[in-house]
PDB file of C-alpha atoms in Angstrom:
ATOM      1  CA  MET A   7       0.000   0.000   0.000  1.00  0.00           C
ATOM      2  CA  ALA A   8       1.623   3.230  -1.175  1.00  0.00           C
ATOM      3  CA  VAL A   9       1.032   5.272   1.957  1.00  0.00           C
ATOM      4  CA  PRO A  10       3.640   7.480   3.676  1.00  0.00           C
ATOM      5  CA  MET A  11       3.909   5.502   6.877  1.00  0.00           C
ATOM      6  CA  SER A  12       5.184   8.464   8.898  1.00  0.00           C
ATOM      7  CA  ILE A  13       1.642   9.896   9.041  1.00  0.00           C
ATOM      8  CA  ILE A  14       0.086   6.566   9.969  1.00  0.00           C
ATOM      9  CA  ASP A  15       2.877   5.952  12.493  1.00  0.00           C
ATOM     10  CA  GLN A  16       2.118   9.231  14.280  1.00  0.00           C
ATOM     11  CA  HIS A  17      -1.537   8.296  14.647  1.00  0.00           C
ATOM     12  CA  VAL A  18      -0.683   4.771  15.773  1.00  0.00           C
ATOM     13  CA  GLU A  19       1.742   6.079  18.398  1.00  0.00           C
ATOM     14  CA  ARG A  20      -0.910   8.448  19.780  1.00  0.00           C
ATOM     15  CA  LEU A  21      -3.490   5.677  19.857  1.00  0.00           C
ATOM     16  CA  LEU A  22      -1.237   3.178  21.618  1.00  0.00           C
ATOM     17  CA  ASN A  23      -0.694   5.698  24.421  1.00  0.00           C
ATOM     18  CA  ARG A  24      -4.429   5.900  25.116  1.00  0.00           C
ATOM     19  CA  GLU A  25      -6.874   3.530  26.737  1.00  0.00           C
ATOM     20  CA  GLY A  26      -8.684   1.602  24.030  1.00  0.00           C
ATOM     21  CA  GLY A  27      -6.196   2.720  21.408  1.00  0.00           C
ATOM     22  CA  ALA A  28      -4.697  -0.704  20.730  1.00  0.00           C
ATOM     23  CA  GLU A  29      -8.079  -2.099  19.696  1.00  0.00           C
ATOM     24  CA  LYS A  30      -8.614   0.883  17.393  1.00  0.00           C
ATOM     25  CA  VAL A  31      -5.223   0.210  15.766  1.00  0.00           C
ATOM     26  CA  ARG A  32      -6.142  -3.446  15.172  1.00  0.00           C
ATOM     27  CA  GLN A  33      -9.489  -2.439  13.726  1.00  0.00           C
ATOM     28  CA  TRP A  34      -7.799   0.158  11.512  1.00  0.00           C
ATOM     29  CA  LEU A  35      -4.882  -1.791  10.082  1.00  0.00           C
ATOM     30  CA  LEU A  36      -5.989  -5.421  10.221  1.00  0.00           C
ATOM     31  CA  SER A  37      -9.647  -5.424   9.173  1.00  0.00           C
ATOM     32  CA  GLY A  38      -9.585  -5.012   5.412  1.00  0.00           C
ATOM     33  CA  ASP A  39      -9.700  -2.210   2.862  1.00  0.00           C
ATOM     34  CA  LYS A  40     -13.116  -0.804   3.750  1.00  0.00           C
ATOM     35  CA  ASN A  41     -12.257  -0.451   7.435  1.00  0.00           C
ATOM     36  CA  PHE A  42      -8.840   0.951   6.603  1.00  0.00           C
ATOM     37  CA  ASN A  43     -10.303   3.786   4.555  1.00  0.00           C
ATOM     38  CA  ALA A  44     -13.203   4.415   6.926  1.00  0.00           C
ATOM     39  CA  ILE A  45     -10.978   4.637  10.007  1.00  0.00           C
ATOM     40  CA  THR A  46      -8.354   6.681   8.147  1.00  0.00           C
ATOM     41  CA  ALA A  47     -11.087   9.227   7.409  1.00  0.00           C
ATOM     42  CA  GLU A  48     -12.186   9.079  11.043  1.00  0.00           C
ATOM     43  CA  ARG A  49      -8.702   9.524  12.496  1.00  0.00           C
ATOM     44  CA  TYR A  50      -7.755  12.306  10.076  1.00  0.00           C
ATOM     45  CA  ILE A  51     -10.901  14.408  10.485  1.00  0.00           C
ATOM     46  CA  VAL A  52     -11.073  14.009  14.283  1.00  0.00           C
ATOM     47  CA  ASN A  53      -7.442  15.087  14.569  1.00  0.00           C
ATOM     48  CA  TYR A  54      -8.035  17.990  12.164  1.00  0.00           C
ATOM     49  CA  LEU A  55     -11.066  19.212  14.153  1.00  0.00           C
ATOM     50  CA  GLN A  56      -9.236  18.861  17.471  1.00  0.00           C
ATOM     51  CA  GLN A  57      -6.452  21.114  16.203  1.00  0.00           C
ATOM     52  CA  LYS A  58      -9.033  23.830  15.539  1.00  0.00           C
ATOM     53  CA  ASN A  59     -11.375  23.228  18.506  1.00  0.00           C
ATOM     54  CA  ASN A  60     -10.059  22.621  22.002  1.00  0.00           C
ATOM     55  CA  LYS A  61     -13.430  21.316  23.207  1.00  0.00           C
ATOM     56  CA  ILE A  62     -13.615  18.289  20.909  1.00  0.00           C
ATOM     57  CA  ILE A  63     -13.157  14.984  22.731  1.00  0.00           C
ATOM     58  CA  ASP A  64     -12.091  11.879  20.810  1.00  0.00           C
ATOM     59  CA  SER A  65     -13.820   8.559  21.491  1.00  0.00           C
ATOM     60  CA  LEU A  66     -12.055   5.261  20.910  1.00  0.00           C
ATOM     61  CA  ARG A  67     -14.920   2.906  21.573  1.00  0.00           C
ATOM     62  CA  SER A  68     -15.563   0.233  18.966  1.00  0.00           C
ATOM     63  CA  LYS A  69     -19.232   1.255  18.966  1.00  0.00           C
ATOM     64  CA  GLY A  70     -20.875   4.641  19.270  1.00  0.00           C
ATOM     65  CA  ILE A  71     -20.153   8.180  18.172  1.00  0.00           C
ATOM     66  CA  ASP A  72     -16.583   8.924  17.047  1.00  0.00           C
ATOM     67  CA  ALA A  73     -16.127  12.173  19.025  1.00  0.00           C
ATOM     68  CA  TYR A  74     -18.105  14.960  20.656  1.00  0.00           C
ATOM     69  CA  LEU A  75     -17.968  18.703  21.175  1.00  0.00           C
ATOM     70  CA  GLU A  76     -18.614  20.344  24.534  1.00  0.00           C
ATOM     71  CA  ASP A  77     -21.058  23.117  23.651  1.00  0.00           C
ATOM     72  CA  ASP A  78     -22.543  25.371  26.372  1.00  0.00           C
ATOM     73  CA  ASN A  79     -22.689  22.640  29.013  1.00  0.00           C
ATOM     74  CA  SER A  80     -24.078  20.081  26.556  1.00  0.00           C
ATOM     75  CA  ARG A  81     -22.484  17.700  24.103  1.00  0.00           C
ATOM     76  CA  VAL A  82     -22.804  17.534  20.336  1.00  0.00           C
ATOM     77  CA  GLY A  83     -21.889  14.205  18.788  1.00  0.00           C
ATOM     78  CA  ILE A  84     -19.469  14.091  15.855  1.00  0.00           C
ATOM     79  CA  GLU A  85     -19.988  11.072  13.628  1.00  0.00           C
ATOM     80  CA  ILE A  86     -17.615  10.342  10.736  1.00  0.00           C
ATOM     81  CA  THR A  87     -18.823   8.047   7.982  1.00  0.00           C
ATOM     82  CA  THR A  88     -17.696   7.274   4.435  1.00  0.00           C
ATOM     83  CA  LEU A  89     -19.335   6.495   1.121  1.00  0.00           C
ATOM     84  CA  ASN A  90     -17.423   3.600  -0.441  1.00  0.00           C
ATOM     85  CA  SER A  91     -19.408   2.560  -3.513  1.00  0.00           C
ATOM     86  CA  PHE A  92     -16.258   2.623  -5.661  1.00  0.00           C
ATOM     87  CA  LEU A  93     -13.606   1.545  -3.190  1.00  0.00           C
ATOM     88  CA  GLY A  94     -12.486  -1.164  -5.625  1.00  0.00           C
ATOM     89  CA  GLU A  95     -11.105   1.447  -7.969  1.00  0.00           C
ATOM     90  CA  TRP A  96      -8.763   2.691  -5.239  1.00  0.00           C
ATOM     91  CA  ILE A  97      -7.667  -0.906  -4.592  1.00  0.00           C
ATOM     92  CA  LEU A  98      -6.863  -1.358  -8.299  1.00  0.00           C
ATOM     93  CA  LEU A  99      -4.868   1.875  -8.553  1.00  0.00           C
ATOM     94  CA  GLU A 100      -2.912   1.043  -5.398  1.00  0.00           C
ATOM     95  CA  ARG A 101      -2.217  -2.679  -5.879  1.00  0.00           C
ATOM     96  CA  LEU A 102      -1.697  -3.221  -9.580  1.00  0.00           C
ATOM     97  CA  PRO A 103       1.402  -0.940  -9.674  1.00  0.00           C
ATOM     98  CA  GLN A 104       2.837  -2.850  -6.721  1.00  0.00           C
ATOM     99  CA  LEU A 105       2.370  -6.141  -8.511  1.00  0.00           C
ATOM    100  CA  LEU A 106       4.002  -4.804 -11.669  1.00  0.00           C
ATOM    101  CA  ASN A 107       6.893  -3.333  -9.708  1.00  0.00           C
ATOM    102  CA  GLU A 108       7.741  -6.772  -8.382  1.00  0.00           C
ATOM    103  CA  ASP A 109       8.740  -7.840 -11.903  1.00  0.00           C
ATOM    104  CA  ASN A 110      12.108  -6.415 -12.958  1.00  0.00           C
ATOM    105  CA  SER A 111      11.610  -7.261 -16.635  1.00  0.00           C
ATOM    106  CA  THR A 112       9.433  -4.184 -17.202  1.00  0.00           C
ATOM    107  CA  ASN A 113      11.417  -1.598 -15.259  1.00  0.00           C
ATOM    108  CA  GLU A 114      12.006   0.507 -18.355  1.00  0.00           C
ATOM    109  CA  GLU A 115       8.374   0.486 -19.517  1.00  0.00           C
ATOM    110  CA  SER A 116       5.477   2.739 -18.670  1.00  0.00           C
ATOM    111  CA  PHE A 117       1.862   1.803 -19.231  1.00  0.00           C
ATOM    112  CA  GLU A 118      -1.333   3.477 -20.326  1.00  0.00           C
ATOM    113  CA  ILE A 119      -4.038   1.336 -18.719  1.00  0.00           C
ATOM    114  CA  ALA A 120      -7.734   1.684 -19.503  1.00  0.00           C
ATOM    115  CA  TYR A 121     -10.173  -0.136 -17.209  1.00  0.00           C
ATOM    116  CA  SER A 122     -13.898  -0.599 -16.706  1.00  0.00           C
ATOM    117  CA  PHE A 123     -15.178   0.784 -13.406  1.00  0.00           C
ATOM    118  CA  GLN A 124     -18.335  -1.291 -13.853  1.00  0.00           C
ATOM    119  CA  ARG A 125     -16.194  -4.445 -13.950  1.00  0.00           C
ATOM    120  CA  ILE A 126     -14.226  -3.212 -10.920  1.00  0.00           C
ATOM    121  CA  HIS A 127     -17.526  -2.600  -9.118  1.00  0.00           C
ATOM    122  CA  ILE A 128     -18.700  -6.145  -9.863  1.00  0.00           C
ATOM    123  CA  GLU A 129     -15.421  -7.710  -8.716  1.00  0.00           C
ATOM    124  CA  THR A 130     -15.438  -5.660  -5.508  1.00  0.00           C
ATOM    125  CA  ASN A 131     -19.028  -6.561  -4.629  1.00  0.00           C
ATOM    126  CA  GLY A 132     -18.245 -10.205  -5.329  1.00  0.00           C
ATOM    127  CA  GLY A 133     -15.212 -10.166  -3.047  1.00  0.00           C
ATOM    128  CA  THR A 134     -12.905 -11.094  -5.933  1.00  0.00           C
ATOM    129  CA  ILE A 135     -11.141  -7.784  -6.540  1.00  0.00           C
ATOM    130  CA  ASN A 136      -7.725  -8.989  -5.335  1.00  0.00           C
ATOM    131  CA  ASP A 137      -7.881 -12.130  -7.496  1.00  0.00           C
ATOM    132  CA  TYR A 138      -8.935  -9.930 -10.404  1.00  0.00           C
ATOM    133  CA  ILE A 139      -5.931  -7.634  -9.937  1.00  0.00           C
ATOM    134  CA  MET A 140      -3.598 -10.658  -9.826  1.00  0.00           C
ATOM    135  CA  GLN A 141      -5.061 -11.865 -13.130  1.00  0.00           C
ATOM    136  CA  VAL A 142      -4.659  -8.423 -14.695  1.00  0.00           C
ATOM    137  CA  GLY A 143      -1.057  -8.153 -13.498  1.00  0.00           C
ATOM    138  CA  HIS A 144      -0.099 -11.573 -14.865  1.00  0.00           C
ATOM    139  CA  ALA A 145      -1.837 -10.818 -18.178  1.00  0.00           C
ATOM    140  CA  ILE A 146       0.074  -7.545 -18.531  1.00  0.00           C
ATOM    141  CA  LEU A 147       3.426  -9.145 -17.675  1.00  0.00           C
ATOM    142  CA  SER A 148       2.833 -12.019 -20.126  1.00  0.00           C
ATOM    143  CA  ASN A 149       1.323  -9.704 -22.749  1.00  0.00           C
ATOM    144  CA  ASP A 150      -1.756 -11.946 -22.914  1.00  0.00           C
ATOM    145  CA  ILE A 151      -4.042  -9.853 -25.124  1.00  0.00           C
ATOM    146  CA  GLN A 152      -6.941 -12.312 -24.989  1.00  0.00           C
ATOM    147  CA  ALA A 153      -6.887 -12.445 -21.185  1.00  0.00           C
ATOM    148  CA  LEU A 154      -6.770  -8.652 -20.964  1.00  0.00           C
ATOM    149  CA  SER A 155      -9.773  -8.401 -23.267  1.00  0.00           C
ATOM    150  CA  GLU A 156     -11.726 -10.830 -21.092  1.00  0.00           C
ATOM    151  CA  LEU A 157     -10.735  -8.817 -18.030  1.00  0.00           C
ATOM    152  CA  GLU A 158     -11.932  -5.616 -19.781  1.00  0.00           C
ATOM    153  CA  ILE A 159      -8.484  -4.054 -19.563  1.00  0.00           C
ATOM    154  CA  SER A 160      -6.461  -2.507 -22.380  1.00  0.00           C
ATOM    155  CA  VAL A 161      -2.783  -1.701 -22.087  1.00  0.00           C
ATOM    156  CA  LYS A 162      -0.383   0.375 -24.140  1.00  0.00           C
ATOM    157  CA  ARG A 163       3.320  -0.064 -23.394  1.00  0.00           C
ATOM    158  CA  ILE A 164       5.656   2.935 -23.613  1.00  0.00           C
ATOM    159  CA  GLU A 165       9.442   2.853 -23.427  1.00  0.00           C
ATOM    160  CA  ASN A 166      10.541   5.015 -20.518  1.00  0.00           C
ATOM    161  CA  ILE A 167      14.214   5.117 -19.600  1.00  0.00           C
ATOM    162  CA  SER A 168      13.494   7.220 -16.500  1.00  0.00           C
ATOM    163  CA  GLY A 169      11.512   4.432 -14.837  1.00  0.00           C
ATOM    164  CA  ARG A 170       8.011   2.999 -14.812  1.00  0.00           C
ATOM    165  CA  GLY A 171       4.901   5.119 -14.706  1.00  0.00           C
ATOM    166  CA  ILE A 172       1.214   4.394 -15.196  1.00  0.00           C
ATOM    167  CA  SER A 173      -1.494   6.619 -16.613  1.00  0.00           C
ATOM    168  CA  TRP A 174      -5.098   5.545 -16.025  1.00  0.00           C
ATOM    169  CA  GLN A 175      -8.193   5.938 -18.143  1.00  0.00           C
ATOM    170  CA  LEU A 176     -11.814   4.847 -17.831  1.00  0.00           C
ATOM    171  CA  ARG A 177     -13.245   2.736 -20.649  1.00  0.00           C
ATOM    172  CA  ASP A 178     -16.869   3.249 -19.626  1.00  0.00           C
ATOM    173  CA  ASN A 179     -18.942   6.182 -20.786  1.00  0.00           C
ATOM    174  CA  TYR A 180     -21.691   5.365 -18.317  1.00  0.00           C
ATOM    175  CA  LYS A 181     -22.716   8.405 -16.300  1.00  0.00           C
ATOM    176  CA  VAL A 182     -22.488   7.637 -12.603  1.00  0.00           C
ATOM    177  CA  PRO A 183     -25.378   9.134 -10.572  1.00  0.00           C
ATOM    178  CA  TRP A 184     -22.990  10.528  -7.969  1.00  0.00           C
ATOM    179  CA  LEU A 185     -25.486  13.152  -6.800  1.00  0.00           C
ATOM    180  CA  ASP A 186     -27.900  10.362  -5.845  1.00  0.00           C
ATOM    181  CA  TYR A 187     -25.162   8.653  -3.820  1.00  0.00           C
ATOM    182  CA  LEU A 188     -24.399  11.860  -1.918  1.00  0.00           C
ATOM    183  CA  THR A 189     -28.063  12.515  -1.136  1.00  0.00           C
ATOM    184  CA  ASP A 190     -30.400   9.490  -1.220  1.00  0.00           C
ATOM    185  CA  GLY A 191     -27.504   7.093  -0.624  1.00  0.00           C
ATOM    186  CA  LEU A 192     -26.283   8.979   2.432  1.00  0.00           C
ATOM    187  CA  PHE A 193     -29.836   9.460   3.708  1.00  0.00           C
ATOM    188  CA  SER A 194     -30.433   5.689   3.552  1.00  0.00           C
ATOM    189  CA  LYS A 195     -27.158   5.026   5.344  1.00  0.00           C
ATOM    190  CA  LEU A 196     -28.037   7.430   8.156  1.00  0.00           C
ATOM    191  CA  LYS A 197     -31.529   5.917   8.442  1.00  0.00           C
ATOM    192  CA  ASP A 198     -30.067   2.447   8.933  1.00  0.00           C
ATOM    193  CA  GLU A 199     -31.150   1.017  12.278  1.00  0.00           C
ATOM    194  CA  LYS A 200     -27.570   0.560  13.513  1.00  0.00           C
ATOM    195  CA  LYS A 201     -26.577   4.110  12.554  1.00  0.00           C
ATOM    196  CA  GLU A 202     -29.717   5.590  14.097  1.00  0.00           C
ATOM    197  CA  LYS A 203     -28.904   3.789  17.324  1.00  0.00           C
ATOM    198  CA  GLN A 204     -25.442   5.380  17.318  1.00  0.00           C
ATOM    199  CA  LEU A 205     -26.884   8.829  16.732  1.00  0.00           C
ATOM    200  CA  ARG A 206     -29.318   8.465  19.633  1.00  0.00           C
ATOM    201  CA  GLU A 207     -26.383   8.736  22.040  1.00  0.00           C
ATOM    202  CA  PHE A 208     -26.585  12.531  21.726  1.00  0.00           C
ATOM    203  CA  GLN A 209     -29.584  14.736  21.103  1.00  0.00           C
ATOM    204  CA  ARG A 210     -27.584  16.726  18.529  1.00  0.00           C
ATOM    205  CA  ASN A 211     -25.033  15.358  16.065  1.00  0.00           C
ATOM    206  CA  LEU A 212     -22.862  16.615  13.247  1.00  0.00           C
ATOM    207  CA  VAL A 213     -22.116  14.092  10.505  1.00  0.00           C
ATOM    208  CA  PHE A 214     -18.876  14.366   8.506  1.00  0.00           C
ATOM    209  CA  VAL A 215     -18.947  12.339   5.303  1.00  0.00           C
ATOM    210  CA  GLY A 216     -15.811  11.182   3.476  1.00  0.00           C
ATOM    211  CA  ILE A 217     -16.690  10.987  -0.222  1.00  0.00           C
ATOM    212  CA  ASN A 218     -13.376   9.929  -1.771  1.00  0.00           C
ATOM    213  CA  HIS A 219     -14.775   6.644  -3.066  1.00  0.00           C
ATOM    214  CA  SER A 220     -18.375   7.608  -3.798  1.00  0.00           C
ATOM    215  CA  SER A 221     -17.786   7.849  -7.554  1.00  0.00           C
ATOM    216  CA  PRO A 222     -15.185   7.151 -10.242  1.00  0.00           C
ATOM    217  CA  PRO A 223     -13.112  10.194 -11.275  1.00  0.00           C
ATOM    218  CA  ASN A 224     -15.244  12.935 -12.785  1.00  0.00           C
ATOM    219  CA  GLY A 225     -14.973  16.614 -13.563  1.00  0.00           C
ATOM    220  CA  VAL A 226     -17.483  17.671 -10.923  1.00  0.00           C
ATOM    221  CA  PHE A 227     -16.007  17.026  -7.502  1.00  0.00           C
ATOM    222  CA  PRO A 228     -13.994  17.684  -5.444  1.00  0.00           C
ATOM    223  CA  ARG A 229     -14.065  20.937  -7.461  1.00  0.00           C
ATOM    224  CA  VAL A 230     -17.622  21.913  -6.520  1.00  0.00           C
ATOM    225  CA  PHE A 231     -16.954  21.306  -2.823  1.00  0.00           C
ATOM    226  CA  LYS A 232     -13.778  23.322  -2.947  1.00  0.00           C
ATOM    227  CA  ASP A 233     -15.740  26.236  -4.373  1.00  0.00           C
ATOM    228  CA  LEU A 234     -18.394  25.756  -1.687  1.00  0.00           C
ATOM    229  CA  GLY A 235     -15.824  26.021   1.097  1.00  0.00           C
ATOM    230  CA  ASP A 236     -14.169  28.999  -0.538  1.00  0.00           C
ATOM    231  CA  ASN A 237     -17.558  30.725  -0.961  1.00  0.00           C
ATOM    232  CA  THR A 238     -16.496  31.590  -4.495  1.00  0.00           C
ATOM    233  CA  ARG A 239     -19.241  29.949  -6.529  1.00  0.00           C
ATOM    234  CA  LEU A 240     -22.429  28.046  -5.889  1.00  0.00           C
ATOM    235  CA  HIS A 241     -22.663  25.326  -8.514  1.00  0.00           C
ATOM    236  CA  SER A 242     -26.032  23.937  -9.484  1.00  0.00           C
ATOM    237  CA  GLU A 243     -24.954  20.607  -7.969  1.00  0.00           C
ATOM    238  CA  ILE A 244     -24.314  22.264  -4.604  1.00  0.00           C
ATOM    239  CA  GLN A 245     -27.658  24.007  -4.790  1.00  0.00           C
ATOM    240  CA  GLU A 246     -29.292  20.623  -5.412  1.00  0.00           C
ATOM    241  CA  ILE A 247     -27.562  19.122  -2.360  1.00  0.00           C
ATOM    242  CA  GLU A 248     -28.476  22.107  -0.213  1.00  0.00           C
ATOM    243  CA  LYS A 249     -32.093  21.893  -1.356  1.00  0.00           C
ATOM    244  CA  TYR A 250     -32.152  18.148  -0.671  1.00  0.00           C
ATOM    245  CA  TRP A 251     -30.987  18.445   2.937  1.00  0.00           C
ATOM    246  CA  ALA A 252     -33.257  21.425   3.567  1.00  0.00           C
ATOM    247  CA  SER A 253     -36.193  19.090   2.943  1.00  0.00           C
ATOM    248  CA  HIS A 254     -34.767  15.803   4.292  1.00  0.00           C
ATOM    249  CA  MET A 255     -32.553  16.506   7.294  1.00  0.00           C
ATOM    250  CA  SER A 256     -35.511  16.937   9.632  1.00  0.00           C
ATOM    251  CA  ASP A 257     -36.270  13.246   8.975  1.00  0.00           C
ATOM    252  CA  LEU A 258     -32.873  12.232  10.384  1.00  0.00           C
ATOM    253  CA  ARG A 259     -33.026  11.652  14.096  1.00  0.00           C
ATOM    254  CA  ASN A 260     -30.720  13.992  16.040  1.00  0.00           C
ATOM    255  CA  VAL A 261     -28.722  15.226  13.020  1.00  0.00           C
ATOM    256  CA  ILE A 262     -28.251  19.007  12.957  1.00  0.00           C
ATOM    257  CA  GLY A 263     -25.638  19.301  10.219  1.00  0.00           C
ATOM    258  CA  ILE A 264     -23.842  17.405   7.449  1.00  0.00           C
ATOM    259  CA  CYS A 265     -20.368  18.170   6.077  1.00  0.00           C
ATOM    260  CA  TYR A 266     -18.798  16.467   3.048  1.00  0.00           C
ATOM    261  CA  PHE A 267     -15.024  16.167   2.840  1.00  0.00           C
ATOM    262  CA  PHE A 268     -12.257  14.696   0.690  1.00  0.00           C
ATOM    263  CA  TYR A 269      -9.135  13.440   2.425  1.00  0.00           C
ATOM    264  CA  HIS A 270      -5.838  12.064   1.152  1.00  0.00           C
ATOM    265  CA  LEU A 271      -3.692   9.384   2.717  1.00  0.00           C
ATOM    266  CA  ILE A 272      -0.619  11.614   2.443  1.00  0.00           C
ATOM    267  CA  SER A 273      -2.227  14.596   4.195  1.00  0.00           C
ATOM    268  CA  GLU A 274      -4.296  14.888   7.370  1.00  0.00           C
ATOM    269  CA  ASN A 275      -6.016  18.061   6.206  1.00  0.00           C
ATOM    270  CA  PRO A 276      -9.074  17.968   3.911  1.00  0.00           C
ATOM    271  CA  PHE A 277      -8.619  18.969   0.278  1.00  0.00           C
ATOM    272  CA  TYR A 278     -10.535  22.218   0.712  1.00  0.00           C
ATOM    273  CA  PRO A 279     -12.141  24.505   3.326  1.00  0.00           C
ATOM    274  CA  LEU A 280     -15.124  22.758   4.895  1.00  0.00           C
ATOM    275  CA  LYS A 281     -18.685  23.961   5.150  1.00  0.00           C
ATOM    276  CA  ILE A 282     -21.640  22.436   6.990  1.00  0.00           C
ATOM    277  CA  PHE A 283     -25.158  22.047   5.621  1.00  0.00           C
ATOM    278  CA  TRP A 284     -27.212  22.966   8.707  1.00  0.00           C
ATOM    279  CA  ARG A 285     -30.702  21.697   9.478  1.00  0.00           C
ATOM    280  CA  SER A 286     -31.754  25.231  10.397  1.00  0.00           C
ATOM    281  CA  GLU A 287     -30.354  28.567  11.553  1.00  0.00           C
ATOM    282  CA  GLU A 288     -31.453  27.729  15.094  1.00  0.00           C
ATOM    283  CA  ASP A 289     -29.414  24.521  15.079  1.00  0.00           C
ATOM    284  CA  LYS A 290     -26.118  26.166  14.181  1.00  0.00           C
ATOM    285  CA  ILE A 291     -23.349  25.871  16.771  1.00  0.00           C
ATOM    286  CA  GLN A 292     -19.868  27.326  16.915  1.00  0.00           C
ATOM    287  CA  ILE A 293     -17.330  24.913  15.484  1.00  0.00           C
ATOM    288  CA  PHE A 294     -14.166  25.960  13.703  1.00  0.00           C
ATOM    289  CA  LEU A 295     -13.510  24.307  10.375  1.00  0.00           C
TER     290      LEU A 295
END
């Protein structure tokens, strides 16, 4: 996994010095790709918020709200969740280069690789994504054109004396309904019985939503969310999201605000200034973002 371990190491060291931290480390690093990304988002955003707000208390329980804010003698829960519909794409982009790098025969070649995110989605849902990546890697190394075609992968080899590189392209032209995932998809997730039980711990909760893997690459976000945080432009997509939560958030038990964020494994700070969609003006609290 191509992650600068110094950042992870710092978090692990802090966790191991706290009660309950060892279990959080095991859950984070030893429980699969979905948990790794979900807890990375949790650890990064909690740490980021604590740096800006001295009244935010971290929680390391395996169940329950991730943190809370002391607000005027009451507590506001802070729940971090992630949308991972396209996590398999991240797995492909991380693991296939590692597999190729293990073979010294192609050190002076770069690749242009086109893949089908629909196929990646199917393999991920079927629990076969790692086997799929192994098959793709072996097909590339053996130049097995028929196998690559069956795997819905196309590869162009480029001589590169400076070392290997990979450029990625999507083969599919299918338009992903990412706006539905960020609205109806998130609403359904927060209405899940288990999640509602978590949110009942506090009468008021803020939900931070990591959306790195909610869609394949597109030209819409994180750009629109960056502009939202900068208060420079209000895209039609942002207006749609704002309108959606204005009519739906009251149906979410104990949720007073929702904040979308992108994070990166090499940086603890979000990609852009954050902004919360509040349930109402009366529900707004002071929290520094």
